[in-house]
Amino acid sequence: MSVLPYLDVGLALLVVAVAAWTVAARALFASVVSYVAYGLLLAFVWIRLYAPDVALTEAAVGGGVTGVLLITAGKRLGALHDIGPDVRPGVGLKLLTGVLAALVAGALASVILLLPDPPPSLAPEASAAIDSAGAGLGNPITAVLMSYRSFDTMLEKIVLVLAVAGVWSMTADEAWGRAPSPFRRSRPYAPTIFLAQMLAPIGTLIGIHVFWTGANAPGGAFQGGALLAAIWIITMMARLAEPPRVDARWLRMALVAGPAVFLVNGLTGEFVAGSFFAYPPSVAKPIILFIEAFMVLSIAVALPMLVAGPSSEGSDQ
Amino acid sequence: MNPSVIAGLTGATLVGLGLYGFILHPHPLRKLLAFNLIGSGVFLVFGIVARRGAAAGFRFDPVPQAMVITGIVVAFAASAVAVALILRLSAANSDLSLDPDARAEPSDGEGP
Amino acid sequence: MTGLLHLLSVAAIGAGTFFFFTGTVALLRFPDSLTRLHALTKADNLGLGLVVFGLILRAETALSALKLIVIWALVLLSGASTAQLIGRALRRVRE
Amino acid sequence: MELGTSTPGGYLLVLAILLPLAGIMLSFTLGGRNAERVALGSTPFGIVLACAIAFEVGQAGKPIVYTIGGLPPPLGIALRADGISAVMLVAAAVILAAAAFYARSKFATPDGVRESRSALTFWIMLQAIWAALIIIFVGGDLFNLYVALELLTFAAVPLVCIDGRPETLVAALRYLLFALFGSICYLLGVALFYGAHGTIDISLLAQRVQPTPVVWMAAALMTAGLLAKTALFPVHLWLPPAHANAPAAASAVLSGLVVKGSFFLTLRLWFFVLPALHTETAAVILGGLGSAAVIVGSVMALGQARLKLLVAYSTVAQIGYLFLVFPLASGGAQTWSAAGWSAGLMQVLAHAFAKAGMFLSAGVLAEALGHDRIGNLRGAARVLPLTFLTIALGGLSLMGLPPSGGFNAKWLMLQAAVASGQWFWTLPILVGGLLAAGYVYRILAPALSDGQVSLKVTPMRSQEVIALALTMAAIVLGFAPQAFLDFLEIGRPVTASSP
């Protein structure tokens, strides 16, 4: 076991090196690719911090979905024009910024080393309370997300809806209502289609599995939803499914389903459990799973819509 | 050195690297990447706080970890909005060489 | 029996790691993208296969062994597909 | 003071938040004209709820609290409304309702179209700003407030570039980058607070905070992030193009309310979370930056050629005054400190109403004349008397002349500065007033002089009246009784602990 610290240091150095390359790379596209690799590496750091739930999220979102988003964006920008006249900052500014960044990082590092010992923690409280309010959820993260901080979780889903509305608002007026066509430039190759056909059923199964086990083991609504989202993105890339029109009623309903069910349940909590956003203890687990199922749906729809971008002219022809 | 100290130092370094890129890079997409580096550094700080808080049979404090998951989702949403904005801008305007300070001058008439 | 299994598992994982290592060296040292791709896919598939095999020997339940096999199959699938895609992209660039 | 249990009337806080959230989702799902109907239909309820909360707070004489899910902090999330939250809730509800009714004509879905991009975006984002502000005003949990700050950003940015012109896109992108940077700094501070004290509930933190390096670092990071979002000098550069390029109704909300959201959190941080720290240095730095903002913003406003940009730069200056509250109200239970506190809040309110009214007037003017170049305004007051009356009244409050909320604010600030012996803060207040007089004169002088101006479009009387009503609110604040100032003290930590 004595090899682990070296692995930790090696992993940390690798993460920092890839991050440094993301900042330093001259070409935009190289930087984007480097960032995607960075997101995947980061998932390992999270595993080492005993945070498998975060690792799953980071791998699915930080590496996967963000990767598709940035690579498509990088490709489009690269196809249009690279960064016009070279306005590279001067050496003086670089030096100044470098010193500033180093100061901030140094101050932060020293403060982190100064964090109090023994560390304060809500783990005992969470552990004590987990059976009362989290009602039989073996995964403390899911209990915290769905019970103690349910308000945050609902707001976060509304942030997603708002982000979708914000992305759509970047449409040209003429194209409003049409479907996005993010991948129109590339005709799908046979291997892409094959991959999508193979992955779609397996991935869907794994996504639902991750959501379902999330009640007791690492996983949960967000991670499961993100996997399903990734599957939909791949099928769209393979042109096995076309993105829907942004004014499709079912799409809008799917997007708000999660937060809406959450909100309605929060309101009824006042009458059935004595407080807004409270669950009646006897049926807390089924209710939480019920809400989470709708959140999976919303996430699985929202992430691909965020990646697909605004609707564009020339689609729907 | 235990993993949480290493991760903490990594987090601080990432914040520093990201800050450097965020200030210096003129290209908005590069700024966005740098912003995401800062973001993951900040999440790592949450991560070590959670890891240090191991107690009561838990190997971590679930509260900060839950916050990180929320944070990652929000950061992704932010990236998506920024990318849509950048792409729209590049389609509307052939000149994407934004040094934002230089760019805004004609529209708002502020001095250099 | 456990001793033998343990030995076998370590040997398999060690061999897998070796293949990963050679694949990485090849990625860094080979002259062009196609040969790099070739080395990488070979090394990864075989390397991961051996690691997965070594881990299956240590798996506590049949389900976790099955999960390991699924992981290997998925990586094979995506690795092969991406290699195809990169190869095509390279050919298009050359033409 | 009980912090962890719900008080009577606490449920109103949840309802106030859920109303606009439900509105967002309904508008988004139903789409088209329904988005407008939902937004307009919910604003009166919002005003009623805000007034009810203010009434409950006044009745109780102390903050009203709601613990969500019946789960008290530190594990759960608490909502708390004190005097300043209640007042801000009412102000936000009124200004948002005014902006919504003002915007009806511009963001109506055209006939024969099922749904238009700009209309849908506007009505959804307006409600989202509203929801985010309510959470910011009543939130008791620093991480919950982070999510609200992000909600505010995501709602405000699309409003800036809603008409899609390249310069608005650049302004929106710049705004977004600044705002994201601000949030991430804030979030890092939250992480450090949790690491140091195991809670991020404002009241619990206030009891536990010690002046350690970790806490100072957290406070510095959060303040820096919030300043970037509030556009305090020297991180103000994003504000003028963003606020000036947005449609008038959006500008009114952005300038009047949105920047106040992050300022409000700065207040919460220093006066509610960190009273245990010796904050003189921080207070002087914030006050100094504020003073610089007053001077720089006013001077820049003097040089603008377009009305909306002038008004936007005036926002930069007026934000500066807000930060004088940090040195002027830092005296604990001393009398001058209370004056400084009232002054700060009075400035927030007076500026919110006056600036919203002025931006709406600028919108009427630009619509009616087809331009907003100050150089071509000769004689415009004759064709748009009501609009120029609004601008003049708003200007009165910005300059700080009696009777107006702006005068009250500056008068209290001067009193606090003199009484506390910090006479140097009187300089920016007085100079800023003179400069404000200068830029208001620049608008009014040509408009009142002789000249021929032709109207391209007849202004809508309802829009002019809405703008006038908002500035009248800023004037009426000048007659605020002592009871109103006492209300602002409800729940303020220093006064609660003083005998």
XYZ file of N, CA, C and O in Angstrom, chain D residues 210-269:
240
model
N -14.195 33.080 13.669
C -13.039 33.632 14.373
C -12.160 34.323 13.337
O -12.129 33.907 12.196
N -11.444 35.361 13.756
C -10.575 36.031 12.773
C -9.335 35.219 12.449
O -8.230 35.574 12.832
N -9.505 34.126 11.745
C -8.362 33.302 11.339
C -8.014 33.608 9.886
O -8.827 34.197 9.164
N -6.815 33.198 9.444
C -6.457 33.436 8.034
C -7.467 32.825 7.066
O -7.773 33.412 6.026
N -7.989 31.633 7.405
C -8.941 30.979 6.500
C -10.163 31.871 6.306
O -10.629 32.093 5.180
N -10.664 32.408 7.419
C -11.860 33.239 7.326
C -11.571 34.519 6.549
O -12.367 34.950 5.712
N -10.415 35.100 6.785
C -10.074 36.317 6.037
C -9.988 36.048 4.541
O -10.471 36.822 3.720
N -9.363 34.898 4.212
C -9.248 34.540 2.798
C -10.640 34.336 2.198
O -10.940 34.824 1.098
N -11.499 33.617 2.930
C -12.853 33.371 2.433
C -13.586 34.692 2.236
O -14.222 34.920 1.193
N -13.455 35.589 3.223
C -14.145 36.874 3.125
C -13.618 37.671 1.930
O -14.395 38.265 1.167
N -12.302 37.649 1.743
C -11.717 38.411 0.629
C -12.201 37.870 -0.703
O -12.584 38.621 -1.608
N -12.208 36.535 -0.841
C -12.622 35.933 -2.111
C -14.087 36.244 -2.406
O -14.454 36.632 -3.528
N -14.934 36.069 -1.377
C -16.361 36.306 -1.614
C -16.608 37.770 -1.948
O -17.391 38.099 -2.842
N -15.913 38.653 -1.235
C -16.104 40.074 -1.515
C -15.655 40.402 -2.934
O -16.363 41.102 -3.671
N -14.495 39.882 -3.320
C -14.006 40.169 -4.672
C -15.016 39.697 -5.710
O -15.331 40.410 -6.675
N -15.536 38.492 -5.510
C -16.507 37.965 -6.458
C -17.757 38.825 -6.529
O -18.259 39.141 -7.609
N -18.238 39.235 -5.358
C -19.466 40.033 -5.337
C -19.231 41.416 -5.931
O -20.106 41.974 -6.604
N -18.037 41.968 -5.719
C -17.745 43.286 -6.298
C -17.754 43.218 -7.822
O -18.239 44.129 -8.494
N -17.202 42.109 -8.365
C -17.196 41.967 -9.822
C -18.625 41.946 -10.346
O -18.930 42.496 -11.404
N -19.519 41.318 -9.603
C -20.917 41.251 -10.038
C -21.646 42.560 -9.808
O -22.613 42.863 -10.490
N -21.207 43.322 -8.798
C -21.868 44.590 -8.510
C -21.320 45.707 -9.394
O -21.887 46.802 -9.441
N -20.204 45.436 -10.082
C -19.580 46.432 -10.954
C -19.069 47.626 -10.160
O -19.224 48.766 -10.562
N -18.433 47.351 -9.018
C -17.780 48.433 -8.293
C -16.455 48.740 -8.988
O -15.751 47.830 -9.429
N -16.120 50.036 -9.100
C -14.814 50.411 -9.613
C -13.745 49.622 -8.863
O -13.856 49.488 -7.650
N -12.716 49.048 -9.437
C -12.318 49.101 -10.843
C -12.812 47.944 -11.695
O -12.262 47.717 -12.762
N -13.792 47.179 -11.253
C -14.295 46.081 -12.089
C -15.665 46.462 -12.653
O -16.581 45.652 -12.698
N -15.785 47.724 -13.081
C -17.079 48.234 -13.523
C -17.209 48.221 -15.035
O -18.256 48.557 -15.564
N -16.127 47.829 -15.751
C -16.107 48.075 -17.199
C -17.195 47.338 -17.954
O -17.614 47.773 -19.021
N -17.672 46.224 -17.402
C -18.687 45.470 -18.145
C -20.038 46.151 -18.102
O -20.882 45.937 -18.953
N -20.269 46.964 -17.065
C -21.638 47.432 -16.817
C -22.187 48.383 -17.881
O -23.269 48.142 -18.430
N -21.484 49.481 -18.212
C -22.131 50.451 -19.107
C -22.592 49.869 -20.447
O -23.761 50.050 -20.804
N -21.722 49.117 -21.175
C -22.244 48.583 -22.437
C -23.408 47.618 -22.233
O -24.367 47.611 -23.015
N -23.336 46.801 -21.162
C -24.409 45.822 -20.943
C -25.724 46.516 -20.624
O -26.761 46.210 -21.216
N -25.681 47.476 -19.716
C -26.929 48.115 -19.308
C -27.460 49.059 -20.384
O -28.664 49.249 -20.515
N -26.555 49.680 -21.131
C -27.014 50.653 -22.114
C -27.578 49.978 -23.359
O -28.404 50.551 -24.061
N -27.126 48.755 -23.657
C -27.556 48.109 -24.896
C -28.808 47.273 -24.731
O -29.436 46.889 -25.707
N -29.158 46.955 -23.479
C -30.349 46.143 -23.271
C -31.587 46.977 -23.587
O -31.532 48.201 -23.590
N -32.726 46.321 -23.857
C -33.971 47.078 -24.035
C -34.311 47.825 -22.737
O -33.914 47.375 -21.651
N -35.023 48.944 -22.850
C -35.213 49.830 -21.697
C -35.744 49.104 -20.464
O -35.232 49.293 -19.357
N -36.752 48.246 -20.657
C -37.338 47.575 -19.490
C -36.306 46.695 -18.807
O -36.240 46.625 -17.577
N -35.481 46.041 -19.615
C -34.446 45.193 -19.032
C -33.392 46.046 -18.345
O -32.944 45.720 -17.240
N -32.993 47.164 -18.969
C -31.996 48.039 -18.347
C -32.472 48.498 -16.987
O -31.690 48.565 -16.031
N -33.756 48.849 -16.900
C -34.299 49.333 -15.637
C -34.129 48.286 -14.547
O -33.714 48.593 -13.427
N -34.431 47.032 -14.903
C -34.311 45.959 -13.920
C -32.840 45.676 -13.594
O -32.466 45.496 -12.432
N -31.998 45.668 -14.639
C -30.581 45.359 -14.422
C -29.928 46.410 -13.543
O -29.213 46.115 -12.594
N -30.173 47.691 -13.862
C -29.518 48.780 -13.150
C -30.161 49.008 -11.793
O -29.492 49.300 -10.805
N -31.495 48.903 -11.755
C -32.191 49.194 -10.522
C -32.072 48.073 -9.510
O -31.963 48.321 -8.316
N -32.116 46.825 -9.979
C -32.228 45.707 -9.039
C -31.088 44.707 -9.083
O -30.563 44.310 -8.052
N -30.689 44.285 -10.298
C -29.787 43.136 -10.369
C -28.447 43.422 -9.682
O -27.955 42.600 -8.905
N -27.868 44.599 -9.920
C -26.595 44.881 -9.248
C -26.789 45.010 -7.733
O -25.860 44.791 -6.964
N -28.013 45.337 -7.319
C -28.272 45.445 -5.881
C -28.277 44.056 -5.235
O -28.034 43.936 -4.034
N -28.581 43.036 -6.023
C -28.584 41.674 -5.479
C -27.221 41.314 -4.920
O -27.106 40.886 -3.765
N -26.169 41.506 -5.727
C -24.842 41.145 -5.230
C -24.379 42.127 -4.154
O -23.662 41.743 -3.227
N -24.811 43.389 -4.248
C -24.472 44.330 -3.171
C -25.109 43.885 -1.856
O -24.474 43.918 -0.791
N -26.349 43.435 -1.962
C -27.072 42.970 -0.773
C -26.297 41.834 -0.093
O -26.178 41.798 1.135
N -25.749 40.935 -0.912
C -24.991 39.824 -0.328
C -23.701 40.316 0.303
O -23.234 39.757 1.303
N -23.104 41.368 -0.270
C -21.914 41.940 0.363
C -22.269 42.476 1.753
O -21.515 42.292 2.712
N -23.426 43.140 1.837
C -23.902 43.614 3.136
C -24.075 42.454 4.112
O -23.625 42.495 5.251
N -24.773 41.414 3.620
C -25.003 40.238 4.453
C -23.679 39.697 4.966
O -23.537 39.365 6.137
N -22.718 39.590 4.068
C -21.433 38.995 4.430
C -20.775 39.785 5.555
O -20.416 39.237 6.589
